[in-house]
Amino acid sequence: MASPASSAPGGVAVVGSGLIGRSWAMLFASAGFKVKLYDIEQRQVTYALDSIRKEMKLLEQSGSLKGSRGAEEQLSLISSCSDIREAVEGALHVQECVPENLELKKQLFAQLDGIVGDQVVLSSSSSCLLPTRLFSGLVHVKQCLVAHPVNPPYYVPLVELVPHPETAPATVDRTYALMRKIGQSPVRLTKEVDGFALNRLQYAIISEAWRLVEEGVVSPGDLDLVMSDGLGMRYAFIGPLETMHLNAEGMLSYCGRYSEGMKRVLKTFGPVPEFSGAAAEKVHQAMCVKVPDDPEHLAARREWRDRCLMRLARLKSQLQPQ
Ligand code: NAI
């Protein structure tokens, strides 16, 4: 039986209750953690609690709610907070989710640095701000790291853990264990690098996709199919390195067979695209034929994408590796 809320193992503070803050709150609650949700805008927290309630009820009805507790019990673990000191008091983990603005985040971490003790982990959800820019000079820098989720975090489990050079290994270990506990899939970067790992891979793909379309080799629609009906099918289950391993008699065999061909093709890759002008117009028009860029159509398509990801997440959990 699930343990009651009162015996929840330590508390978590989520600072910023927008899209990502709401997802983190749901994930922590799904594993039985008490969550204090703080936002500089009180009405944002009110809206967040309301939308979390609606989403959890829908997830419960469709059998997709995470964790062993029911929606009501999970909801009872999440409370709003209008005072940052109160929010972080007694917390073992603080997950920052304020907008992606360096000055704003630096101010917030400086404020947190002044009020927290030596036991808490201070974790930023930043998509691309480097830990040295966020945390350098903080008294509690050893307790700081970036834990970058992927949107939508409730269905896409990856979290990139990126340390500052002075982050204590124990901070990364603790956050890794916490992420596993809430059902996410953490990966450790040993040092910071611009774009972290996920966006470096994503931008490499976007860059070559753009060049192929700009040069008229393939239409925008067909380019997307190359990924969604081709590479993406296997990448949902195995990564590029394991793909190499399986596509020959092991990795060394793959390198022996295909490295010359890979290097030849890679040398033909062009410069970084500008992502503007006629090419941007062409891609935009093609995308709008599929999904018109008004808020209703975009929202409907995002909802469809999230439903697909939810089903995929379920399938992945059923198909345990052999
Ligand atoms: P958002 O704009 O939806 O939410 C930000 C929230 O922070 C708002 O509710 C705002 O009122 C609040 N806020 C602003 N200043 C604050 C302060 N000083 N103290 C407390 N709360 C404050 O932003 P979103 O999309 O949730 O992004 C949050 C972070 O997560 C960003 O760093 C972003 O880069 C990162 N992230 C976003 C992803 C996405 O797809 N949206 C994916 C992965 C990471």
Coordinates of N, CA, C and O in Angstrom, one line a residue, residues 28-130:
F28 N 6.8 15.0 -8.8 CA 7.2 14.8 -7.4 C 6.1 14.2 -6.6 O 6.3 13.3 -5.8
A29 N 4.9 14.8 -6.8 CA 3.7 14.3 -6.0 C 3.4 12.8 -6.4 O 3.0 12.0 -5.5
S30 N 3.7 12.5 -7.6 CA 3.4 11.1 -8.0 C 4.2 10.1 -7.3 O 3.8 8.9 -7.1
A31 N 5.4 10.5 -6.8 CA 6.2 9.6 -6.0 C 6.1 9.8 -4.5 O 6.8 9.3 -3.7
G32 N 5.1 10.6 -4.1 CA 4.8 10.8 -2.7 C 5.5 11.9 -2.0 O 5.4 12.0 -0.8
F33 N 6.2 12.8 -2.8 CA 6.8 13.9 -2.1 C 5.8 15.1 -1.9 O 5.0 15.4 -2.7
K34 N 6.0 15.7 -0.7 CA 5.2 16.9 -0.5 C 5.8 18.0 -1.3 O 7.1 18.2 -1.3
V35 N 5.0 18.8 -2.0 CA 5.5 19.8 -2.9 C 4.9 21.2 -2.5 O 3.7 21.3 -2.3
K36 N 5.8 22.2 -2.3 CA 5.3 23.5 -2.1 C 5.6 24.3 -3.4 O 6.7 24.3 -3.9
L37 N 4.5 24.8 -4.0 CA 4.6 25.5 -5.3 C 4.6 27.0 -5.0 O 3.6 27.5 -4.4
Y38 N 5.7 27.7 -5.4 CA 5.8 29.1 -5.2 C 5.9 29.8 -6.5 O 6.5 29.4 -7.4
D39 N 5.3 31.0 -6.6 CA 5.4 31.8 -7.8 C 5.3 33.3 -7.3 O 4.7 33.6 -6.3
I40 N 6.0 34.1 -8.1 CA 6.0 35.6 -7.7 C 4.6 36.1 -8.0 O 4.2 37.1 -7.3
E41 N 3.8 35.5 -8.9 CA 2.4 35.9 -9.2 C 1.5 34.9 -8.5 O 1.4 33.8 -8.9
Q42 N 0.8 35.4 -7.5 CA -0.1 34.5 -6.7 C -1.2 33.9 -7.6 O -1.5 32.7 -7.5
R43 N -1.7 34.7 -8.6 CA -2.7 34.1 -9.5 C -2.2 33.0 -10.4 O -2.9 32.1 -10.8
Q44 N -0.9 33.0 -10.6 CA -0.3 31.9 -11.4 C -0.4 30.6 -10.6 O -0.6 29.6 -11.2
V45 N -0.1 30.7 -9.3 CA -0.1 29.5 -8.5 C -1.6 28.9 -8.4 O -1.8 27.7 -8.5
T46 N -2.5 29.9 -8.3 CA -3.9 29.5 -8.2 C -4.3 28.8 -9.5 O -4.9 27.7 -9.5
Y47 N -3.9 29.4 -10.6 CA -4.2 28.8 -12.0 C -3.5 27.4 -12.1 O -4.0 26.4 -12.6
A48 N -2.2 27.3 -11.6 CA -1.4 26.1 -11.7 C -2.1 25.0 -10.9 O -2.3 23.9 -11.4
L49 N -2.6 25.3 -9.7 CA -3.2 24.2 -8.9 C -4.5 23.7 -9.6 O -4.8 22.5 -9.6
D50 N -5.2 24.7 -10.1 CA -6.4 24.3 -10.8 C -6.1 23.4 -12.0 O -6.8 22.4 -12.3
S51 N -5.1 23.8 -12.8 CA -4.9 23.0 -14.0 C -4.2 21.7 -13.7 O -4.5 20.7 -14.3
I52 N -3.5 21.6 -12.6 CA -2.9 20.3 -12.1 C -4.0 19.4 -11.7 O -4.1 18.2 -12.1
R53 N -5.0 20.0 -11.0 CA -6.2 19.1 -10.6 C -6.9 18.5 -11.8 O -7.1 17.3 -11.9
K54 N -7.2 19.4 -12.8 CA -7.9 18.9 -14.0 C -7.0 17.9 -14.7 O -7.6 16.8 -15.1
E55 N -5.7 18.1 -14.9 CA -4.9 17.2 -15.6 C -4.8 15.8 -14.9 O -4.9 14.8 -15.5
M56 N -4.6 15.9 -13.6 CA -4.5 14.6 -12.8 C -5.8 13.8 -12.9 O -5.7 12.6 -13.0
K57 N -6.9 14.5 -12.9 CA -8.2 13.8 -13.0 C -8.3 13.1 -14.3 O -8.7 11.9 -14.4
L58 N -8.0 13.8 -15.4 CA -8.0 13.2 -16.7 C -7.1 12.1 -16.9 O -7.4 11.0 -17.4
L59 N -5.9 12.2 -16.3 CA -4.9 11.1 -16.4 C -5.4 9.9 -15.6 O -5.2 8.8 -16.0
E60 N -6.0 10.2 -14.5 CA -6.6 9.1 -13.7 C -7.7 8.3 -14.5 O -7.7 7.1 -14.5
Q61 N -8.6 9.1 -15.1 CA -9.6 8.5 -15.9 C -9.1 7.6 -17.0 O -9.6 6.6 -17.3
S62 N -8.0 8.1 -17.6 CA -7.5 7.4 -18.8 C -6.5 6.3 -18.4 O -5.8 5.7 -19.2
G63 N -6.3 6.1 -17.0 CA -5.4 5.1 -16.5 C -3.9 5.5 -16.7 O -3.0 4.6 -16.7
S64 N -3.6 6.8 -16.9 CA -2.2 7.2 -17.2 C -1.6 7.9 -16.1 O -0.5 8.5 -16.2
L65 N -2.3 8.0 -14.9 CA -1.7 8.7 -13.8 C -0.5 8.0 -13.3 O -0.5 6.8 -13.1
K66 N 0.6 8.7 -13.1 CA 1.8 8.0 -12.6 C 1.7 7.7 -11.1 O 1.0 8.4 -10.4
G67 N 2.5 6.8 -10.6 CA 2.6 6.5 -9.2 C 1.5 5.5 -8.7 O 0.6 5.2 -9.5
S68 N 1.6 5.2 -7.4 CA 0.7 4.2 -6.9 C -0.5 4.9 -6.2 O -1.4 4.2 -5.7
R69 N -0.4 6.2 -6.0 CA -1.5 6.9 -5.3 C -2.5 7.5 -6.3 O -2.2 7.7 -7.4
G70 N -3.8 7.6 -5.8 CA -4.8 8.2 -6.6 C -4.6 9.7 -6.7 O -3.8 10.3 -6.1
A71 N -5.4 10.3 -7.6 CA -5.3 11.7 -7.9 C -5.5 12.6 -6.7 O -4.7 13.5 -6.4
E72 N -6.5 12.2 -5.9 CA -6.8 13.1 -4.7 C -5.7 13.1 -3.8 O -5.3 14.1 -3.2
E73 N -5.1 11.9 -3.6 CA -4.0 11.8 -2.6 C -2.8 12.6 -3.1 O -2.1 13.3 -2.4
Q74 N -2.5 12.5 -4.4 CA -1.4 13.2 -5.0 C -1.7 14.7 -4.9 O -0.8 15.5 -4.6
L75 N -2.9 15.1 -5.2 CA -3.2 16.5 -5.1 C -3.1 17.1 -3.7 O -2.6 18.2 -3.5
S76 N -3.4 16.2 -2.7 CA -3.2 16.7 -1.3 C -1.8 16.9 -0.9 O -1.5 17.6 0.1
L77 N -0.9 16.4 -1.7 CA 0.6 16.6 -1.4 C 1.1 18.0 -1.9 O 2.2 18.4 -1.5
I78 N 0.3 18.6 -2.8 CA 0.8 19.9 -3.4 C 0.1 21.0 -2.8 O -1.1 21.1 -2.8
S79 N 0.9 22.0 -2.3 CA 0.3 23.2 -1.7 C 0.9 24.4 -2.3 O 2.1 24.4 -2.7
S80 N 0.2 25.5 -2.2 CA 0.7 26.7 -2.8 C 1.4 27.5 -1.7 O 1.1 27.3 -0.5
C81 N 2.3 28.4 -2.1 CA 3.0 29.2 -1.1 C 3.3 30.6 -1.7 O 3.7 30.7 -2.8
S82 N 3.1 31.6 -0.9 CA 3.3 32.9 -1.4 C 4.6 33.6 -0.8 O 4.8 34.7 -1.1
D83 N 5.3 32.8 -0.1 CA 6.5 33.3 0.6 C 7.7 32.4 0.3 O 7.6 31.2 0.6
I84 N 8.7 32.9 -0.3 CA 9.8 32.0 -0.8 C 10.5 31.3 0.4 O 10.9 30.1 0.3
R85 N 10.7 32.0 1.5 CA 11.3 31.4 2.6 C 10.5 30.2 3.1 O 11.1 29.2 3.4
E86 N 9.2 30.4 3.2 CA 8.3 29.3 3.7 C 8.4 28.2 2.7 O 8.4 27.0 3.1
A87 N 8.5 28.5 1.4 CA 8.5 27.5 0.3 C 9.7 26.5 0.5 O 9.6 25.3 0.4
V88 N 10.8 27.1 0.8 CA 12.1 26.3 0.8 C 12.4 25.7 2.2 O 13.3 24.9 2.3
E89 N 11.7 26.2 3.2 CA 12.0 25.7 4.6 C 11.8 24.2 4.7 O 10.7 23.7 4.3
G90 N 12.8 23.5 5.1 CA 12.7 22.1 5.3 C 12.8 21.3 4.0 O 12.8 20.1 4.0
A91 N 12.9 22.0 2.8 CA 12.9 21.2 1.6 C 14.3 20.6 1.4 O 15.3 21.1 1.8
L92 N 14.3 19.4 0.8 CA 15.5 18.7 0.5 C 16.0 19.0 -0.9 O 17.1 18.8 -1.3
H93 N 15.0 19.5 -1.7 CA 15.3 19.8 -3.1 C 14.5 21.0 -3.6 O 13.3 21.0 -3.3
V94 N 15.1 21.9 -4.2 CA 14.4 23.1 -4.8 C 14.6 23.1 -6.3 O 15.7 23.0 -6.8
Q95 N 13.5 23.0 -7.0 CA 13.5 23.0 -8.5 C 13.1 24.3 -9.0 O 11.9 24.7 -8.9
E96 N 14.0 25.1 -9.5 CA 13.7 26.4 -10.1 C 13.1 26.3 -11.5 O 13.7 25.6 -12.3
C97 N 12.0 27.0 -11.7 CA 11.4 27.0 -13.0 C 10.9 28.3 -13.4 O 9.7 28.5 -13.9
V98 N 11.7 29.4 -13.2 CA 11.3 30.7 -13.7 C 11.7 30.9 -15.1 O 12.5 30.1 -15.6
P99 N 11.2 32.0 -15.8 CA 11.6 32.1 -17.2 C 13.1 32.1 -17.5 O 13.9 32.5 -16.7
E100 N 13.4 31.7 -18.7 CA 14.8 31.6 -19.2 C 15.4 32.9 -19.4 O 15.6 33.4 -20.5
N101 N 15.8 33.6 -18.3 CA 16.4 34.9 -18.3 C 17.5 34.9 -17.3 O 17.3 34.7 -16.1
L102 N 18.8 35.0 -17.8 CA 19.9 34.9 -16.9 C 19.9 35.8 -15.7 O 20.1 35.3 -14.5
E103 N 19.6 37.1 -15.9 CA 19.6 38.0 -14.7 C 18.5 37.6 -13.7 O 18.8 37.6 -12.5
L104 N 17.4 37.2 -14.2 CA 16.3 36.8 -13.3 C 16.7 35.6 -12.5 O 16.5 35.5 -11.2
K105 N 17.2 34.6 -13.2 CA 17.6 33.4 -12.5 C 18.8 33.6 -11.5 O 18.8 33.1 -10.4
K106 N 19.7 34.5 -11.9 CA 20.9 34.8 -11.0 C 20.4 35.4 -9.7 O 20.8 35.1 -8.6
Q107 N 19.4 36.4 -9.9 CA 18.9 37.1 -8.7 C 18.2 36.1 -7.8 O 18.3 36.1 -6.6
L108 N 17.4 35.2 -8.4 CA 16.7 34.2 -7.6 C 17.7 33.3 -6.9 O 17.5 33.0 -5.7
F109 N 18.7 32.8 -7.5 CA 19.6 31.9 -6.9 C 20.4 32.6 -5.8 O 20.7 32.0 -4.7
A110 N 20.7 33.9 -6.0 CA 21.4 34.7 -5.0 C 20.4 34.8 -3.7 O 20.9 34.7 -2.6
Q111 N 19.2 35.0 -4.0 CA 18.2 35.1 -2.9 C 18.1 33.7 -2.2 O 18.2 33.7 -0.9
L112 N 18.0 32.6 -2.9 CA 18.0 31.3 -2.3 C 19.2 31.0 -1.5 O 19.2 30.5 -0.4
D113 N 20.4 31.4 -2.1 CA 21.7 31.2 -1.4 C 21.7 31.8 0.0 O 22.3 31.2 0.9
G114 N 21.0 32.9 0.1 CA 21.0 33.6 1.4 C 20.0 33.0 2.5 O 20.1 33.2 3.6
I115 N 19.1 32.1 2.0 CA 18.1 31.6 3.0 C 18.2 30.1 3.2 O 17.6 29.6 4.1
V116 N 18.9 29.4 2.3 CA 18.9 27.9 2.5 C 20.1 27.4 3.4 O 21.1 28.1 3.6
G117 N 20.0 26.2 3.9 CA 21.1 25.6 4.7 C 22.0 24.8 3.8 O 22.0 24.9 2.6
D118 N 22.7 23.9 4.5 CA 23.8 23.1 3.7 C 23.2 21.8 3.2 O 24.0 21.1 2.5
Q119 N 22.0 21.5 3.4 CA 21.5 20.1 3.0 C 20.7 20.1 1.8 O 20.5 19.0 1.1
V120 N 20.2 21.2 1.3 CA 19.2 21.2 0.2 C 20.0 21.3 -1.1 O 21.1 21.8 -1.2
V121 N 19.4 20.7 -2.1 CA 19.9 20.8 -3.5 C 19.2 21.9 -4.2 O 17.9 22.0 -4.2
L122 N 19.9 22.8 -4.9 CA 19.3 23.9 -5.6 C 19.5 23.5 -7.1 O 20.6 23.5 -7.7
S123 N 18.4 23.3 -7.8 CA 18.4 22.7 -9.1 C 17.6 23.6 -10.1 O 16.5 24.0 -9.8
S124 N 18.3 24.0 -11.2 CA 17.6 24.8 -12.2 C 17.1 24.0 -13.4 O 17.8 23.1 -13.8
S125 N 15.9 24.4 -13.9 CA 15.3 23.7 -15.0 C 15.9 24.3 -16.3 O 15.4 23.9 -17.4
S126 N 16.8 25.2 -16.3 CA 17.2 25.9 -17.5 C 17.5 25.0 -18.7 O 18.1 24.0 -18.6
S127 N 17.0 25.5 -19.9 CA 17.2 24.7 -21.1 C 18.6 25.0 -21.6 O 19.1 24.1 -22.3
C128 N 19.2 26.2 -21.4 CA 20.5 26.4 -22.1 C 21.4 27.4 -21.3 O 22.5 27.7 -21.9
L129 N 21.1 27.8 -20.1 CA 22.0 28.6 -19.4 C 23.0 27.8 -18.6 O 22.7 26.8 -17.9
L130 N 24.3 28.1 -18.8 CA 25.4 27.2 -18.3 C 25.5 27.4 -16.7 O 25.3 28.6 -16.2

